[in-house]
Short mmCIF file of C-alpha atoms and ligand atoms in Angstrom, two decimals:
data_model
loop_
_atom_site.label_atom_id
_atom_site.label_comp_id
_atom_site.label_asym_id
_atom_site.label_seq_id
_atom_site.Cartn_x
_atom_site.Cartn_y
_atom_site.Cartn_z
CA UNK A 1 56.93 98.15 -0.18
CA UNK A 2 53.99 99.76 1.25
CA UNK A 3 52.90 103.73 -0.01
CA UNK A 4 50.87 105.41 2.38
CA UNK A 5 49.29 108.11 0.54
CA UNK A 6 48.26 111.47 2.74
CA UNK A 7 46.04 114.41 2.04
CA UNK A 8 46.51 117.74 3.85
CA UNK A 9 44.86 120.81 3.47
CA UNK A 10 46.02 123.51 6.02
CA UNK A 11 47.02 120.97 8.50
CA UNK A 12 50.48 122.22 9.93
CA UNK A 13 50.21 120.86 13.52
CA UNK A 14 48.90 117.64 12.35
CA UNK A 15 51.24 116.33 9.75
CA UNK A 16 54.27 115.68 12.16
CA UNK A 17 52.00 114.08 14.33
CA UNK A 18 50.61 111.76 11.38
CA UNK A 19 54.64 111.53 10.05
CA UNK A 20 56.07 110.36 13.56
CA UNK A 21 52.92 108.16 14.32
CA UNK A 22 52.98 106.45 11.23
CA UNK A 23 56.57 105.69 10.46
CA UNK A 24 57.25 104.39 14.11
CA UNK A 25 53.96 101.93 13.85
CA UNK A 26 55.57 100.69 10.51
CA UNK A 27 59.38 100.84 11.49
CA UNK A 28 58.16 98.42 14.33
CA UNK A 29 56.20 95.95 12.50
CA UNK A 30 59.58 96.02 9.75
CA UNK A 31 57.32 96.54 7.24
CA UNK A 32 59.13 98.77 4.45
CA UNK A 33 57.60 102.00 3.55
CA UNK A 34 57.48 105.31 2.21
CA UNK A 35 54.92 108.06 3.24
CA UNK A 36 53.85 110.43 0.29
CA UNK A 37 52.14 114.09 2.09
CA UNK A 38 50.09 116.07 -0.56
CA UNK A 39 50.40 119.74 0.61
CA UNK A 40 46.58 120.74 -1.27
CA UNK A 41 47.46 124.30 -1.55
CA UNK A 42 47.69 124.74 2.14
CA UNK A 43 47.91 128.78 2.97
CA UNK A 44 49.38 127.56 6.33
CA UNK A 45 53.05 125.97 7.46
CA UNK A 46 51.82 122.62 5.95
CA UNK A 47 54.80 122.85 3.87
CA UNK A 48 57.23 123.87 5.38
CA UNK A 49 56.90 121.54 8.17
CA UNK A 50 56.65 119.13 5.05
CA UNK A 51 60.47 120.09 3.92
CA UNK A 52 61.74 119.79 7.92
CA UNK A 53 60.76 116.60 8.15
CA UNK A 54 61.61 115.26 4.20
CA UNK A 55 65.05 116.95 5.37
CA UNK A 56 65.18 114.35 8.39
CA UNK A 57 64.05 111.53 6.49
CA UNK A 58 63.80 110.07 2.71
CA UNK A 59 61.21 107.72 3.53
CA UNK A 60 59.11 111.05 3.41
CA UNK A 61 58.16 112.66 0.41
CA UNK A 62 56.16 115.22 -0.33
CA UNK A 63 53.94 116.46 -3.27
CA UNK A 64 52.60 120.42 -3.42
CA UNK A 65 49.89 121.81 -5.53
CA UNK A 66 49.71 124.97 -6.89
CA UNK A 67 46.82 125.84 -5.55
CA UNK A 68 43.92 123.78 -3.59
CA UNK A 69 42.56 121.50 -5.95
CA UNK A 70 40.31 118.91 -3.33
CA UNK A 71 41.08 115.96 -1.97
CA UNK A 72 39.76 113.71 -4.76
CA UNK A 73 42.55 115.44 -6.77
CA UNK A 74 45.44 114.50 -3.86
CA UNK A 75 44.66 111.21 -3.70
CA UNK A 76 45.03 110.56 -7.01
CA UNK A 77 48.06 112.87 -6.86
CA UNK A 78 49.58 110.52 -4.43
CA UNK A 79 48.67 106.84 -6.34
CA UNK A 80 50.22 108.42 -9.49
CA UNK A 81 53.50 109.28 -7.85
CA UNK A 82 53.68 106.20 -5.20
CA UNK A 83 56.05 103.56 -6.07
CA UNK A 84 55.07 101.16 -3.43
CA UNK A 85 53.26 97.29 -3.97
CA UNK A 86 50.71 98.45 -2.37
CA UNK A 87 49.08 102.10 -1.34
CA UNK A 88 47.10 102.92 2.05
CA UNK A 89 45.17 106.08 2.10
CA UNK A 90 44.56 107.43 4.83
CA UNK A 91 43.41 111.04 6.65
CA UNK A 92 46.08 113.55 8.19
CA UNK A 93 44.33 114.31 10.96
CA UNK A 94 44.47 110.73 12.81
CA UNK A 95 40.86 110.16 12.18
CA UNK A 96 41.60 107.09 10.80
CA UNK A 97 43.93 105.15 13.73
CA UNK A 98 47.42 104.26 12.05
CA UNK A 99 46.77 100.88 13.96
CA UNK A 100 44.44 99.59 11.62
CA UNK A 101 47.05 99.79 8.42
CA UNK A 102 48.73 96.92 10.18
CA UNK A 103 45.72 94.88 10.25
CA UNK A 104 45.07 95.64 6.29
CA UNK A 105 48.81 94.70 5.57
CA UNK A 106 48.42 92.02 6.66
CA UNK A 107 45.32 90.76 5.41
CA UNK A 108 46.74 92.13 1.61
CA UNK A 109 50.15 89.91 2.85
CA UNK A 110 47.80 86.72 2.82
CA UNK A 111 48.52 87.44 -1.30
CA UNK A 112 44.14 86.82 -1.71
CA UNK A 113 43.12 90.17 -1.09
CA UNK A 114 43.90 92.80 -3.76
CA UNK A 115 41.28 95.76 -1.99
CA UNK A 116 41.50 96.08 1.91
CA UNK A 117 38.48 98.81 2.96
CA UNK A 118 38.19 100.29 5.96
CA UNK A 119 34.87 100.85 7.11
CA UNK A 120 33.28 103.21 10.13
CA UNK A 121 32.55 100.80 13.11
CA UNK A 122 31.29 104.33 14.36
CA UNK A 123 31.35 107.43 13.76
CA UNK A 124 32.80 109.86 16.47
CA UNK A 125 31.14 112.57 17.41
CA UNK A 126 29.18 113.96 14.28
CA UNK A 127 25.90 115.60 14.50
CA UNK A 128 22.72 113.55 14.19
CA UNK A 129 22.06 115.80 11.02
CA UNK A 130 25.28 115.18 9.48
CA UNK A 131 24.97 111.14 10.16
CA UNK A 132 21.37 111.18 8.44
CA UNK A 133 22.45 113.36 6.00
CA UNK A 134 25.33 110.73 4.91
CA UNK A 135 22.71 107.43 5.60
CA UNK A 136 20.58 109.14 2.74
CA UNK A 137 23.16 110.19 0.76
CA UNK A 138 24.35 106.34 0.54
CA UNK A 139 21.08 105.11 0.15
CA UNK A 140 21.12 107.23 -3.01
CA UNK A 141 24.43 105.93 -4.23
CA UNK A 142 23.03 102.10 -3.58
CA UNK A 143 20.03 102.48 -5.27
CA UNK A 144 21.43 104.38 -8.46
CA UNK A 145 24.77 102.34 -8.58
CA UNK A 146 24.27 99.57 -7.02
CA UNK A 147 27.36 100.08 -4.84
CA UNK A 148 27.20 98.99 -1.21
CA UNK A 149 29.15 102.11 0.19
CA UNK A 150 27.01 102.69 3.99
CA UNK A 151 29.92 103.36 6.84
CA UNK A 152 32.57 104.00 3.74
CA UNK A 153 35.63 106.08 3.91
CA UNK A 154 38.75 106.80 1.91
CA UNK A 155 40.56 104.74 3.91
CA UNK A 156 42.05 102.16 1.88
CA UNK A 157 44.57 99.58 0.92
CA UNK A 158 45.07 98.85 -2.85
CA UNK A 159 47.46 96.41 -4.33
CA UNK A 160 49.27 97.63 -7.27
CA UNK A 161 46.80 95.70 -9.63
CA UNK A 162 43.42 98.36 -8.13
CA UNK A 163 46.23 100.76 -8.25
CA UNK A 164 47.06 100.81 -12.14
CA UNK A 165 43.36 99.74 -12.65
CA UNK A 166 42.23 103.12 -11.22
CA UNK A 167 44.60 104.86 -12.48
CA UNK A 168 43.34 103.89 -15.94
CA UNK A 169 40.12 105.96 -15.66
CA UNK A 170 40.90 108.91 -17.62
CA UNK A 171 37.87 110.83 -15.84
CA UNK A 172 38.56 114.29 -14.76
CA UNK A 173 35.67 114.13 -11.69
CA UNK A 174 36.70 111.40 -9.44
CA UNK A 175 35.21 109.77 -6.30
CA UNK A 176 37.76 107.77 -4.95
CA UNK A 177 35.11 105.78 -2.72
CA UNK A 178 33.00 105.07 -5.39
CA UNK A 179 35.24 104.36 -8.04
CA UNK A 180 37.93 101.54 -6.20
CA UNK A 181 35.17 99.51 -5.51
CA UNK A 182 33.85 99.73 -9.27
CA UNK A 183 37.11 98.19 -10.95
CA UNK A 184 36.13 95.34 -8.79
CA UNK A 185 38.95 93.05 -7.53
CA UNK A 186 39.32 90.87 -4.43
CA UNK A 187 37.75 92.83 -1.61
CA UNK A 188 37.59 92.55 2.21
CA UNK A 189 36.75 94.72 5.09
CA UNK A 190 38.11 95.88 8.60
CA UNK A 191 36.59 98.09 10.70
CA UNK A 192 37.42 101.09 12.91
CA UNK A 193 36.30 103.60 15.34
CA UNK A 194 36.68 107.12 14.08
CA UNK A 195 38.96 109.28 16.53
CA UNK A 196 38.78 112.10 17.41
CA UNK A 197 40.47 115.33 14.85
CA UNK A 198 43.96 116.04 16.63
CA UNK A 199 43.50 119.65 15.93
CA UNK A 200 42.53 121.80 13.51
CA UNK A 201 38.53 122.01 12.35
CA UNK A 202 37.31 119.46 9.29
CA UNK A 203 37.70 121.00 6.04
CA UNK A 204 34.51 119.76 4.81
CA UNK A 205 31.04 122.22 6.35
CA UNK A 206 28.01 121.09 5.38
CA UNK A 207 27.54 123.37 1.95
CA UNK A 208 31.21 121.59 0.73
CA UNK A 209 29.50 118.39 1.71
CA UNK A 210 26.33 119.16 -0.18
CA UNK A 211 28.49 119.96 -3.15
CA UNK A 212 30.94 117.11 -2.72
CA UNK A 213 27.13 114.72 -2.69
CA UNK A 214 26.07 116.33 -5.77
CA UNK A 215 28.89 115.82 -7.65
CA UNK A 216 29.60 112.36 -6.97
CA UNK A 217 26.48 110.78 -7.40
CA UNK A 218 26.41 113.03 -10.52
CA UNK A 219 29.68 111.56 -11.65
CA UNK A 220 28.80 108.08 -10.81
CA UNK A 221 25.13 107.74 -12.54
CA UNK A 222 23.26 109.67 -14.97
CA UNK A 223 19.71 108.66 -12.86
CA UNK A 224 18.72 112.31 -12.09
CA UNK A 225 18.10 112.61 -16.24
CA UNK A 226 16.09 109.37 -16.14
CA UNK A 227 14.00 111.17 -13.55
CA UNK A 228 13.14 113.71 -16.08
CA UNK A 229 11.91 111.48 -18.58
CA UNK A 230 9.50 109.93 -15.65
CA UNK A 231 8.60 113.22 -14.73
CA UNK A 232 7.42 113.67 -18.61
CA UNK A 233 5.57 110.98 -18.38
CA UNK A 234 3.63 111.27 -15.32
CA UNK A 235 3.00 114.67 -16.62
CA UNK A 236 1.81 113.09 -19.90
CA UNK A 237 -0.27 111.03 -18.14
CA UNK A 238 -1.80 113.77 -16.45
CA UNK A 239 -2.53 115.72 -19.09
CA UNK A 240 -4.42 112.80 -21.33
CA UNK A 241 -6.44 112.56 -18.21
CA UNK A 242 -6.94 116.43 -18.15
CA UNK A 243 -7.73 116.55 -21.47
CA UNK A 244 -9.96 113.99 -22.33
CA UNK A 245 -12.24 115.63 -19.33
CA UNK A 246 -12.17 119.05 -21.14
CA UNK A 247 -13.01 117.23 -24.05
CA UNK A 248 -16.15 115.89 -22.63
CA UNK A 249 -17.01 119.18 -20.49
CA UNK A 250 -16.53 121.14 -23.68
CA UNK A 251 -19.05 118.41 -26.08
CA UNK A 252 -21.54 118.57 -22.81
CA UNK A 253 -21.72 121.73 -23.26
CA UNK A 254 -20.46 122.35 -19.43
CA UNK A 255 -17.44 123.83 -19.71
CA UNK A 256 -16.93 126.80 -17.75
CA UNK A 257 -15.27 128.09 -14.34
CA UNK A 258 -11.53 125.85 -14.05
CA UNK A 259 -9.80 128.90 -14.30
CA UNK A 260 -7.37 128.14 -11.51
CA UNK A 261 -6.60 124.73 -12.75
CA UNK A 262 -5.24 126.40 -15.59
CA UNK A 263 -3.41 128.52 -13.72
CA UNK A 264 -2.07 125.12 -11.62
CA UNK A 265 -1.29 123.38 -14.49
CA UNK A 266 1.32 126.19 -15.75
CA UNK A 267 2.91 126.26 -12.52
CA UNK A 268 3.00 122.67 -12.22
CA UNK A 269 4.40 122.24 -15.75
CA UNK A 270 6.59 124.82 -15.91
CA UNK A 271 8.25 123.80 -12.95
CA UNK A 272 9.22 120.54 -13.95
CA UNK A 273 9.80 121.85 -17.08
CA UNK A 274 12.32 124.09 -15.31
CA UNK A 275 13.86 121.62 -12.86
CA UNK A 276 14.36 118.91 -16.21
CA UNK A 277 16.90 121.58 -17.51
CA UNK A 278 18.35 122.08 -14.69
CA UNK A 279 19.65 118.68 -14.29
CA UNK A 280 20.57 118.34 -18.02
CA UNK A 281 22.09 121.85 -17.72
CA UNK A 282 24.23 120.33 -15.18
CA UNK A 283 25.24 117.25 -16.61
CA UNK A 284 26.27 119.14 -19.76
CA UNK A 285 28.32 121.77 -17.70
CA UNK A 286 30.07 117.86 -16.61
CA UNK A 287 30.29 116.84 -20.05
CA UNK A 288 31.98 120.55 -20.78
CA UNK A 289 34.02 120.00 -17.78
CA UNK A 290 35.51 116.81 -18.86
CA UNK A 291 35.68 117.51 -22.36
CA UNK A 292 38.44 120.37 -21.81
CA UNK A 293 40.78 116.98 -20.58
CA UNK A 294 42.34 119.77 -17.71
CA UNK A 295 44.92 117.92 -15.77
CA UNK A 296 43.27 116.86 -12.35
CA UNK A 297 45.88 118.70 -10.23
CA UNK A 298 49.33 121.12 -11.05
CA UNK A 299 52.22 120.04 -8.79
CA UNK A 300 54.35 123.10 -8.67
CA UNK A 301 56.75 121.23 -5.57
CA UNK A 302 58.10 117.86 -4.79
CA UNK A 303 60.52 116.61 -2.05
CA UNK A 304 62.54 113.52 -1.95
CA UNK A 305 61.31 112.78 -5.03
CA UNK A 306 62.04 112.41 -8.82
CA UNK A 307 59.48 114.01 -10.96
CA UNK A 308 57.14 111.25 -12.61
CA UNK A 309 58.68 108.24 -10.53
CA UNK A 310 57.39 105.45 -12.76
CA UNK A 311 55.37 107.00 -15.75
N1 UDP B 1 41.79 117.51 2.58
C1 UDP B 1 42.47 117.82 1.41
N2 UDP B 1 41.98 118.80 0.60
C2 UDP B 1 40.82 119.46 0.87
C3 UDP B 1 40.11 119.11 2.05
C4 UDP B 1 40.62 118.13 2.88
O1 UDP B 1 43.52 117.25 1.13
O2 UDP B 1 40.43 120.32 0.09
C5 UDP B 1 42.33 116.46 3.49
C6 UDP B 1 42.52 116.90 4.93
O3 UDP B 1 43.76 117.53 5.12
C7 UDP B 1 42.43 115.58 5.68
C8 UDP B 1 41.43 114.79 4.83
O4 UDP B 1 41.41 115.42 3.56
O5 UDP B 1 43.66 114.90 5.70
C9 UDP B 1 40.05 114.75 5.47
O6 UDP B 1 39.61 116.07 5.73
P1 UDP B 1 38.81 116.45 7.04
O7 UDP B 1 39.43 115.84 8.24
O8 UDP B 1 38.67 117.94 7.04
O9 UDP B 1 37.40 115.79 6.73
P2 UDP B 1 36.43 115.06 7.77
O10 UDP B 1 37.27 114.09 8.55
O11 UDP B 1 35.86 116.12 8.61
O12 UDP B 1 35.45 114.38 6.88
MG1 MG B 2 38.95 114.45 9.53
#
C-alpha cells in the first residue's frame, strides 16, 4: 500500500482539489492507497472540508494539530501515523503534479529503489531573487554537508525501510530534505516542472524563508562555529603582525601618531568578538531547544483513524 502524506496550512479550497486529483490518478492505475491530510493549525475551513471528505471516504484520513507547528513537524506527523509500504510526500497546493507519483511507484515497484526524489526540472514562476537566494543557500548546504540538494524539494517517495530509518532520529529540529538523503539508501531521481499554486498565496515570504535557511543548515552542520575559530585565528595572526611592528616602533624610538589604528583594531575585534557569540549563542539556544525533548507536534484531532496506528 502506498501513504501519500499531505501538509496543509490554511489551504481550504485546495485540499479537495489535491483529495479528488489524487485518489482518481491512483484509483486508475489500481494502485492501493490511503491519503493522510495534516490540518497544521489551519485558522481557515481546512478542516472541516477535511471531515466532509473523510465522511465520503476511508481511504482519507486526516491528522490536526493543535496549533501551527511548520511543515517539518507535519511531515513527520504524517510518516509516524502512515501505515502504507511506502510514503509519497507531496505539497497541497498541486505544485508538485500528482502525475509524477506514478512514475516514482513505479520505479520503487522495480523492488531496487528504496528513495525515489523528485527534483525541480524548473521552477515556475519565482522571482530571480528568490531562485538566487535558494542556488546560494544550496551551495551552502553542499559545501558544509556534503549533500547534493540543488533543484530539491520535499517531494518524495520512501520505502518503509527510509521510513523507520528516519523515523529513528530522535532530533527535535528536522529538515526533511536534508535528512532522507543522510540515512542513505538506494536513491534515484525524476524530475518535474513546478505548477502553478491552485489558489491561495505560499505560506513561506522571504523572512520565513530566511529563518527556515538558518535553521536548517544550523541543524545540519555545526560549520558557522568552525568559522569562529578561523576568525580567531586570522585575528591572531593579525595581531602578531601588529604587534611585533609596535614592538620595533616602540625600541626605535618612533612610536607615535597610530591613534586611529587603535581605534580600528577595537572595532574590528570587538566585532568579531561579538558576531563569535552570536553564533555560539545560537547553537546553544539549539542545544536548549533540543534538550527540553518537546514532542515535535500535539495532535489534538484525527479522522478515519486509530490513534498511534502502528507504534
Ligand atoms: N505548509 C504547512 N505548514 C506551514 C506552511 C506550509 O503544512 O506552516 C504546507 C502547505 O499547506 C503546502 C506546503 O506546506 O501544502 C508547501 O507550502 P507552500 O505552497 O506555501 O510553499 P511554496 O510552494 O511556496 O514553497
Ligand atoms: Mg506551494
Amino acid at each position: 500500500m502506498l501513504s501519500v502524506i499531505i501538509p496543509a496550512y490554511n489551504e481550504q479550497d485546495n485540499v479537495p482539489r489535491a483529495a479528488s486529483a489524487i485518489s482518481k490518478l491512483l484509483s486508475a492505475h489500481c494502485i492501493d492507497y490511503e491519503i493522510i491530510f495534516i490540518n497544521d493549525g489551519s485558522s481557515d475551513r481546512t478542516w472541516q472540508r477535511l471531515s466532509q471528505l473523510a465522511a465520503s471516504d476511508e481511504r482519507i484520513k486526516a491528522i490536526g494539530f493543535s496549533r501551527n507547528f511548520g511543515k517539518e513537524s507535519a511531515i513527520f506527523a504524517g510518516l509516524e501515523n502512515a501505515a502504507g509500504d511506502a510514503c509519497v510526500i507531496i505539497d497541497c497546493d498541486l505544485q508538485h503534479p500528482p502525475e509524477t507519483i506514478i512514475e516514482m511507484y513505479k520505479l520503487w515497484q522495480t523492488g531496487d529503489v528504496d528513495i525515489v526524489e523528485a527534483k525541480k526540472r524548473t521552477r515556475g514562476n519565482e522571482s530571480t531573487a528568490h531562485r538566487g537566494m535558494a542556488k546560494l543557500f544550496y551551495k551552502i548546504i553542499q559545501r558544509v554537508s556534503g549533500l547534493e540538494m540543488e533543484d530539491s524539494s520535499d517531494f518524495k517517495l520512501l520505502d518503509r525501510r527510509a521510513v523507520e530509518a528516519l523515523l529513528r532520529m530522535p532530533e527535535r529540529l528536522t529538515f526533511f530534505r536534508a535528512m532522507s538523503s543522510w540515512v542513505g539508501f538506494k536513491t534515484e531521481c525524476v524530475y518535474f516542472d513546478v505548477a502553478e499554486r491552485q489558489s491561495g498565496s505560499s505560506k513561506f515570504g522571504f523572512t520565513s524563508l530566511v529563518k527556515y535557511a538558518v535553521t536548517s543548515i544550523t541543524s545540519f552542520t555545526s560549520a558557522p562555529m568552525q568559522m569562529v575559530t578561523v576568525a580567531g585565528v586570522v585575528t591572531f595572526i593579525i595581531a602578531v603582525i601588529f604587534g611585533i611592528n609596535t614592538l620595533v616602533q616602540k625600541i626605535m624610538g618612533t612610536s607615535a601618531e597610530g591613534f586611529s589604528t587603535v581605534i580600528l583594531l577595537q572595532l574590528i575585534t570587538s566585532a568579531i568578538i561579538m558576531f563569535s557569540l552570536g553564533i555560539i549563542g545560537y547553537y546553544l539556544a539549539k542545544i536548549y531547544e533540543e534538550i527540553k525533548q518537546r514532542p515535535r507536534y500535539i495532535i489534538s484531532e484525527r479522522l478515519n483513524m486509530e490513534e498511534n496506528t502502528r507504534r
